Short mmCIF file of N, CA and C in Angstrom, two decimals:
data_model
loop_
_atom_site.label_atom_id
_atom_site.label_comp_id
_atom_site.label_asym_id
_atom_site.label_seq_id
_atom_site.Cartn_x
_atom_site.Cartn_y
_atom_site.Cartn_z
N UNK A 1 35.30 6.50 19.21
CA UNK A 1 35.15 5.24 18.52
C UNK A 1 33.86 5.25 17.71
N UNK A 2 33.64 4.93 16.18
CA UNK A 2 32.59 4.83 15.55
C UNK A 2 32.03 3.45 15.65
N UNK A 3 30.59 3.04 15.60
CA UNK A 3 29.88 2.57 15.59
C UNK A 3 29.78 1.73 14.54
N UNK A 4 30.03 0.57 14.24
CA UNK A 4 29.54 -0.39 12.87
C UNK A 4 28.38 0.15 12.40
N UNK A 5 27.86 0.35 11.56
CA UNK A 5 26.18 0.62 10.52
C UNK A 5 25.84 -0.64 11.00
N UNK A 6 24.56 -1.29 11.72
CA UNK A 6 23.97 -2.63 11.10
C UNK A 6 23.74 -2.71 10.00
N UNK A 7 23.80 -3.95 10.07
CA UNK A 7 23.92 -4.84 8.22
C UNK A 7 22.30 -4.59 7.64
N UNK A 8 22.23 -4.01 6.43
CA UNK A 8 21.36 -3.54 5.56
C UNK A 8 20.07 -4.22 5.88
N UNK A 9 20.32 -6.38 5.93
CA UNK A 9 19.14 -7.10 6.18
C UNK A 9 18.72 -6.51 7.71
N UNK A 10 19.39 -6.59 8.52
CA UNK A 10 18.73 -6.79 9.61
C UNK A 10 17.78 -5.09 10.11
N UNK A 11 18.46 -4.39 9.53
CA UNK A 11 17.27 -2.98 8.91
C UNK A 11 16.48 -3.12 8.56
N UNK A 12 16.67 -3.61 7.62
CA UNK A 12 15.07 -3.80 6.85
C UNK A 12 13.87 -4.67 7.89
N UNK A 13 14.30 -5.79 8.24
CA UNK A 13 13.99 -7.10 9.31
C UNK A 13 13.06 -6.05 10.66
N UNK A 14 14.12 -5.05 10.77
CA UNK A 14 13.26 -4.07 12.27
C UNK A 14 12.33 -3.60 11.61
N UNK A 15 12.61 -2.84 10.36
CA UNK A 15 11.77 -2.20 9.70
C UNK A 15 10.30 -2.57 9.45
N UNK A 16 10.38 -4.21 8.74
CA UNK A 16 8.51 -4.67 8.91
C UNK A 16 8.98 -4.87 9.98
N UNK A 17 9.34 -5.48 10.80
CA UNK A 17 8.66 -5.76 12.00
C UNK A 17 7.71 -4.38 12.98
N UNK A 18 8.53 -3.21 12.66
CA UNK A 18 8.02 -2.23 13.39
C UNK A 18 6.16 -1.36 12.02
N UNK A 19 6.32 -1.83 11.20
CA UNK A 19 5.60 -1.57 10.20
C UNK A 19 4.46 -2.58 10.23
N UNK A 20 4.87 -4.06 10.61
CA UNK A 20 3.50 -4.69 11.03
C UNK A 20 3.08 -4.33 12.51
N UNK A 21 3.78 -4.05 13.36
CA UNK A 21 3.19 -3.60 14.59
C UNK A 21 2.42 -2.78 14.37
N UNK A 22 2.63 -1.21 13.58
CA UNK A 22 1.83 -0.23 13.44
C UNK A 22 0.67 -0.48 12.95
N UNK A 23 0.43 -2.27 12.40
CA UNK A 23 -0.70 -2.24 11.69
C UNK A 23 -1.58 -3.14 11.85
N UNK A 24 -1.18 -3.33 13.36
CA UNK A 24 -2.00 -3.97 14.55
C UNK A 24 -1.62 -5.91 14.36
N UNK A 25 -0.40 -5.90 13.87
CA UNK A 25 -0.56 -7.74 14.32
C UNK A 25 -1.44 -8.64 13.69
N UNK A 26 -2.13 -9.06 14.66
CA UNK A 26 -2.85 -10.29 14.75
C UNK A 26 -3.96 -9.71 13.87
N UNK A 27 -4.31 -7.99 13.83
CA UNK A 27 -5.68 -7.82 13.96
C UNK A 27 -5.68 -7.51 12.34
N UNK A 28 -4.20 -7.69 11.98
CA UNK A 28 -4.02 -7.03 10.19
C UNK A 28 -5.44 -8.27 9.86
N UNK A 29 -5.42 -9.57 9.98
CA UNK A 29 -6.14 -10.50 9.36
C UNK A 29 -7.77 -9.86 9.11
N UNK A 30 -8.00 -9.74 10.77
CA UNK A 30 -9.29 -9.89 10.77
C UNK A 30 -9.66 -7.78 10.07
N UNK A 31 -8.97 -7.07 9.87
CA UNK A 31 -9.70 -5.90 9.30
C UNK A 31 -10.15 -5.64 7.40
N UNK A 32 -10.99 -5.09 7.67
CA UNK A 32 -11.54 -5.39 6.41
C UNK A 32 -11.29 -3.83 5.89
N UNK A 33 -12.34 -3.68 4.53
CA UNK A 33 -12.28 -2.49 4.23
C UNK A 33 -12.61 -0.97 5.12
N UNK A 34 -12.32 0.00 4.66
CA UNK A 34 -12.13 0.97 5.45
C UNK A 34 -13.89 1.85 4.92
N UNK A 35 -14.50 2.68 5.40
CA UNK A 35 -15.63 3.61 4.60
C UNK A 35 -15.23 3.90 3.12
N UNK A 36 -13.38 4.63 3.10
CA UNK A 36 -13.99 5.40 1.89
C UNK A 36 -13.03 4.11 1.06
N UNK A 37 -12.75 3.19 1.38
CA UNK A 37 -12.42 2.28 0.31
C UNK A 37 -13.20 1.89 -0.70
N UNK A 38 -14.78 1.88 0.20
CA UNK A 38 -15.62 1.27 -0.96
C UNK A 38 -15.74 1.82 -2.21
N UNK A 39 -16.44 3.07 -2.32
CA UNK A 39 -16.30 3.53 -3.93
C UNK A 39 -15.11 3.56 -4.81
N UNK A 40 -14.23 3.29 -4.14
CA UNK A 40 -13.03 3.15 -5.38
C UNK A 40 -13.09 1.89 -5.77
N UNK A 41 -13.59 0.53 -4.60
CA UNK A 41 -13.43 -0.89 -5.25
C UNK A 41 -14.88 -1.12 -6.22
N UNK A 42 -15.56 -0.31 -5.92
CA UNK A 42 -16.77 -0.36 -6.98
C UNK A 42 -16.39 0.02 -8.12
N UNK A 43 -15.58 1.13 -8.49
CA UNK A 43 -15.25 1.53 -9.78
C UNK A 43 -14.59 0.62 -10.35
N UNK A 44 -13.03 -0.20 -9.36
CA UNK A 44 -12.53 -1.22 -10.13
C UNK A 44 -13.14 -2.28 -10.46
N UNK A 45 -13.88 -3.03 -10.08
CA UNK A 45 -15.08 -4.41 -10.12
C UNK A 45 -15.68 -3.35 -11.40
N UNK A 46 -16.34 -2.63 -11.30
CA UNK A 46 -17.21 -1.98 -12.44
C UNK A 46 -16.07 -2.69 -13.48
N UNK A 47 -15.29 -1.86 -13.94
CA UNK A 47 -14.20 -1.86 -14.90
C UNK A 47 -13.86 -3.68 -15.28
N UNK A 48 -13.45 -4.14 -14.73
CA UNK A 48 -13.30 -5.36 -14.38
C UNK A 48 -14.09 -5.97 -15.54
N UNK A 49 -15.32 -6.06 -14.52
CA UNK A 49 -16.59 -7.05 -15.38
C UNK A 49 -17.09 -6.22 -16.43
N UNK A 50 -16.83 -5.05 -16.88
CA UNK A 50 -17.61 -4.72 -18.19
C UNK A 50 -15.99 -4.85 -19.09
N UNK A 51 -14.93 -5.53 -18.42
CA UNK A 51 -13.76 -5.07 -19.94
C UNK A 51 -13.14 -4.47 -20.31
N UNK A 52 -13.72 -3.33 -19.47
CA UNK A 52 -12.42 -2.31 -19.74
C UNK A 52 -11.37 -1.67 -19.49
N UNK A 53 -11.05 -2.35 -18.28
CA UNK A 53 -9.81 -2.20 -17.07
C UNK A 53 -10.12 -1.80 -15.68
N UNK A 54 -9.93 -2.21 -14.93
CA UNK A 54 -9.96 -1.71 -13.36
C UNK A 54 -9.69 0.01 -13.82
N UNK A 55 -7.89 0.18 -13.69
CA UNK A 55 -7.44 1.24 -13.87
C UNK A 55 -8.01 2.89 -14.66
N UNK A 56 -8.98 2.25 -15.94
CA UNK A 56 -9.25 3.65 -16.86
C UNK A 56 -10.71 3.59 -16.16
N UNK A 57 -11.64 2.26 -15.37
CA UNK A 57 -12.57 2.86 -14.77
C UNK A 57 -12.54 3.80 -13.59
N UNK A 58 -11.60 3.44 -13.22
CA UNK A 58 -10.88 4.03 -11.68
C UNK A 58 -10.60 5.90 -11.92
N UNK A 59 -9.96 6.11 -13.39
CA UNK A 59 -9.47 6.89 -13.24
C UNK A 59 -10.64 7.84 -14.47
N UNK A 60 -11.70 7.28 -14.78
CA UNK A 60 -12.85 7.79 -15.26
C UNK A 60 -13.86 8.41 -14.15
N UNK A 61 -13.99 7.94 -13.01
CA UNK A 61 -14.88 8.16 -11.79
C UNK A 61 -14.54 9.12 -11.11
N UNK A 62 -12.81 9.36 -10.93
CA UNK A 62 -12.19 9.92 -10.08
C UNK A 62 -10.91 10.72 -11.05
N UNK A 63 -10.80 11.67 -11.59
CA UNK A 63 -9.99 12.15 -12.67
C UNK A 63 -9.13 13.32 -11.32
N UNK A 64 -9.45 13.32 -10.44
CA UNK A 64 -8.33 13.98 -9.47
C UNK A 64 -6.90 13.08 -9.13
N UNK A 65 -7.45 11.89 -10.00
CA UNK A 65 -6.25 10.71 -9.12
C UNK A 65 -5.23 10.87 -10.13
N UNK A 66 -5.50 12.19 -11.58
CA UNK A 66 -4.11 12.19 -12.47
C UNK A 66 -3.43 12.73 -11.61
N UNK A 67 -3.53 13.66 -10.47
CA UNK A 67 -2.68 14.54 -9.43
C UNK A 67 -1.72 13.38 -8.28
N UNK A 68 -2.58 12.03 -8.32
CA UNK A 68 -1.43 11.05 -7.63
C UNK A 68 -1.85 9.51 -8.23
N UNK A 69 -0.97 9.73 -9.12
CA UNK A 69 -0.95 8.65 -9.89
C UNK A 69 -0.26 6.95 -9.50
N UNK A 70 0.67 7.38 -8.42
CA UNK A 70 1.18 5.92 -7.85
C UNK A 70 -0.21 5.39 -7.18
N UNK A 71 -0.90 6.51 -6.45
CA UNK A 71 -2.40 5.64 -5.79
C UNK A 71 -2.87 4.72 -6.96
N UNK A 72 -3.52 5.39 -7.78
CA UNK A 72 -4.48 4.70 -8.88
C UNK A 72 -3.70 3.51 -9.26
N UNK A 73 -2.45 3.37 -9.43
CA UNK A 73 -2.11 2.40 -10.20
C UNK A 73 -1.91 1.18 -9.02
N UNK A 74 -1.28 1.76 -7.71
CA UNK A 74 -1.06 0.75 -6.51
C UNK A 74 -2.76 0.11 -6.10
N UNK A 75 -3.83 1.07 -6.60
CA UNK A 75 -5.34 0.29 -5.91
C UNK A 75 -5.50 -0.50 -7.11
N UNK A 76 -5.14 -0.50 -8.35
CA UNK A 76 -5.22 -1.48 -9.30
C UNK A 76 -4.82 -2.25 -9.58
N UNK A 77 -3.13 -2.23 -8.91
CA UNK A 77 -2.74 -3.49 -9.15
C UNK A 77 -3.12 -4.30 -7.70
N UNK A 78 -3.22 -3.58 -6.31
CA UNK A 78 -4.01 -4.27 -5.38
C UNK A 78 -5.34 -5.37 -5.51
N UNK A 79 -5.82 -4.97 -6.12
CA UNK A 79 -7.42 -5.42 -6.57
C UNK A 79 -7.05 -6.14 -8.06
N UNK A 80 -6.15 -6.27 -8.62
CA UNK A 80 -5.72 -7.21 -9.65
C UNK A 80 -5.06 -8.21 -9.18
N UNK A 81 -4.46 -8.50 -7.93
CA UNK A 81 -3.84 -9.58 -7.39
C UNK A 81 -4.40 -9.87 -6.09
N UNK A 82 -5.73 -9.39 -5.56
CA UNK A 82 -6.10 -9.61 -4.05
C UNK A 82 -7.64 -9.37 -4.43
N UNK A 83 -8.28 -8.50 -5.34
CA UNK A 83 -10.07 -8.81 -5.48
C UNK A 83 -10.27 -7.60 -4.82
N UNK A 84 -11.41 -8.34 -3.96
CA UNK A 84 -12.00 -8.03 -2.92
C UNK A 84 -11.08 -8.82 -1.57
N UNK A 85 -10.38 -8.92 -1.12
CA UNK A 85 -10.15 -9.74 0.05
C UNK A 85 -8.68 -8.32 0.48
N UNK A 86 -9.37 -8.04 1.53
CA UNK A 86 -8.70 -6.87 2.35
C UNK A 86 -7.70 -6.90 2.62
N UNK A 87 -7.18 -8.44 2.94
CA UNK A 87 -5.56 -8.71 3.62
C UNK A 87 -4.58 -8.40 2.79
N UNK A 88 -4.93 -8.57 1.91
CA UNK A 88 -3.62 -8.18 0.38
C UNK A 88 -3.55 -7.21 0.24
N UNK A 89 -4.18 -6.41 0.22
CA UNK A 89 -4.26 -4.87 0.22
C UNK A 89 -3.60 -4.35 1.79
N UNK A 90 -3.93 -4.79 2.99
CA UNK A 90 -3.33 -4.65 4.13
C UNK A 90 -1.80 -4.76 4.22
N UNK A 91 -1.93 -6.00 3.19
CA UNK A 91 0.30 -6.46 3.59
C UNK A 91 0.99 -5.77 2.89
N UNK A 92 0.56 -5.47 1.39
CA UNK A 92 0.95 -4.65 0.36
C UNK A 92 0.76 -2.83 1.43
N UNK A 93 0.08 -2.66 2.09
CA UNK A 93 0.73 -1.56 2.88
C UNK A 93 1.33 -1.24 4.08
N UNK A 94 1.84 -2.66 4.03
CA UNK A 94 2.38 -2.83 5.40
C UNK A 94 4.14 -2.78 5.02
N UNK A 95 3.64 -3.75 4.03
CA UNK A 95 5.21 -3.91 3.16
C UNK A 95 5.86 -2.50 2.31
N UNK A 96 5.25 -1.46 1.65
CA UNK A 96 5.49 -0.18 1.40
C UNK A 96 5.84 0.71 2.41
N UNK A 97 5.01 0.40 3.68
CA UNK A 97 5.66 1.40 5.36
C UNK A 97 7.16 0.66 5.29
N UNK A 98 7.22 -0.63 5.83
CA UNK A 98 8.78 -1.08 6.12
C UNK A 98 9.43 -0.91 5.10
N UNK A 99 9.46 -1.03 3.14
CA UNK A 99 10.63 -0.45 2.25
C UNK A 99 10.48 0.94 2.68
N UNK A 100 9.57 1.74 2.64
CA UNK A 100 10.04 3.14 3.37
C UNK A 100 10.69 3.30 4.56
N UNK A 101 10.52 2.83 5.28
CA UNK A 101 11.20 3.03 6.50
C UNK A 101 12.81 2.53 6.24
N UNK A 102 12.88 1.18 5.89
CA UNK A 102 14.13 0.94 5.37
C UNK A 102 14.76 1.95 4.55
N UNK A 103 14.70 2.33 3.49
CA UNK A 103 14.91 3.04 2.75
C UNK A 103 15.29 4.53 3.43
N UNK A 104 14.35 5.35 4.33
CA UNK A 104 14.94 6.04 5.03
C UNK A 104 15.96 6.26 6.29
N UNK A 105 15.69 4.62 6.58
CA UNK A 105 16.80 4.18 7.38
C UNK A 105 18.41 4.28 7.03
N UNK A 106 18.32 4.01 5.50
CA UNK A 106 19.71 3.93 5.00
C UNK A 106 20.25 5.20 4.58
N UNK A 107 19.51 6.19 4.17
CA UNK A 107 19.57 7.21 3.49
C UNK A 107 19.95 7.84 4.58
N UNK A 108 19.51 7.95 5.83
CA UNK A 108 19.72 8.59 7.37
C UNK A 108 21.49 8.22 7.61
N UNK A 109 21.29 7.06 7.60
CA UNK A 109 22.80 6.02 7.69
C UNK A 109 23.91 7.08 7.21
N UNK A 110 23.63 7.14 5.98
CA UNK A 110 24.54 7.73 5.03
C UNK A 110 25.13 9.10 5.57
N UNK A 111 24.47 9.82 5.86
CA UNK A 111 24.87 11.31 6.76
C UNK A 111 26.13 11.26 7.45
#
């Protein structure tokens, strides 16, 4: 006898749920930046307040980041919709673990 697939939502649904667990709960609020976060949010703030983009300061400081380019653009648009304030940057990678996980959930499915 085969097994029904669960329904796509309720995948996804385990998925953050098991993706905010990994990223401690309660404690997502209270964590802040990490050591090597700082010099990259300095470059974007640099960029920022002189005008000339988060992104081309980001990627003026650090020219290894043409080798992973979804980073540079995901810490720019992070820090274009969250600043300085850590939690946005926290959910925004909390929420990328669970569409991955989902996403490999279904792709697994498929087999």
């Amino acid at each position: 006898m085969k097994l029904k697939a669960p329904v796509p939502l309720l995948t996804a649904a385990l998925c953050a749920l098991g993706a905010l667990a990994a990223h401690g709960w309660g404690l997502l609020a209270g964590m802040g930046f990490y050591h090597d976060d700082w010099p990259l949010f300095v470059a974007l703030e640099r960029g920022r307040r002189a005008g000339t983009g988060s992104l081309a300061s980001l990627m003026a400081d650090y020219p290894n980041l043409l080798y992973r380019p979804f980073d540079a653009l995901l810490w720019a648009g992070e820090h274009a919709l969250c600043g300085l304030k850590p939690l946005g940057g926290h959910l925004v990678a909390a929420a990328l673990l669970a569409a991955t996980a989902a996403l490999t959930a279904s792709l697994a499915r498929r087999r």
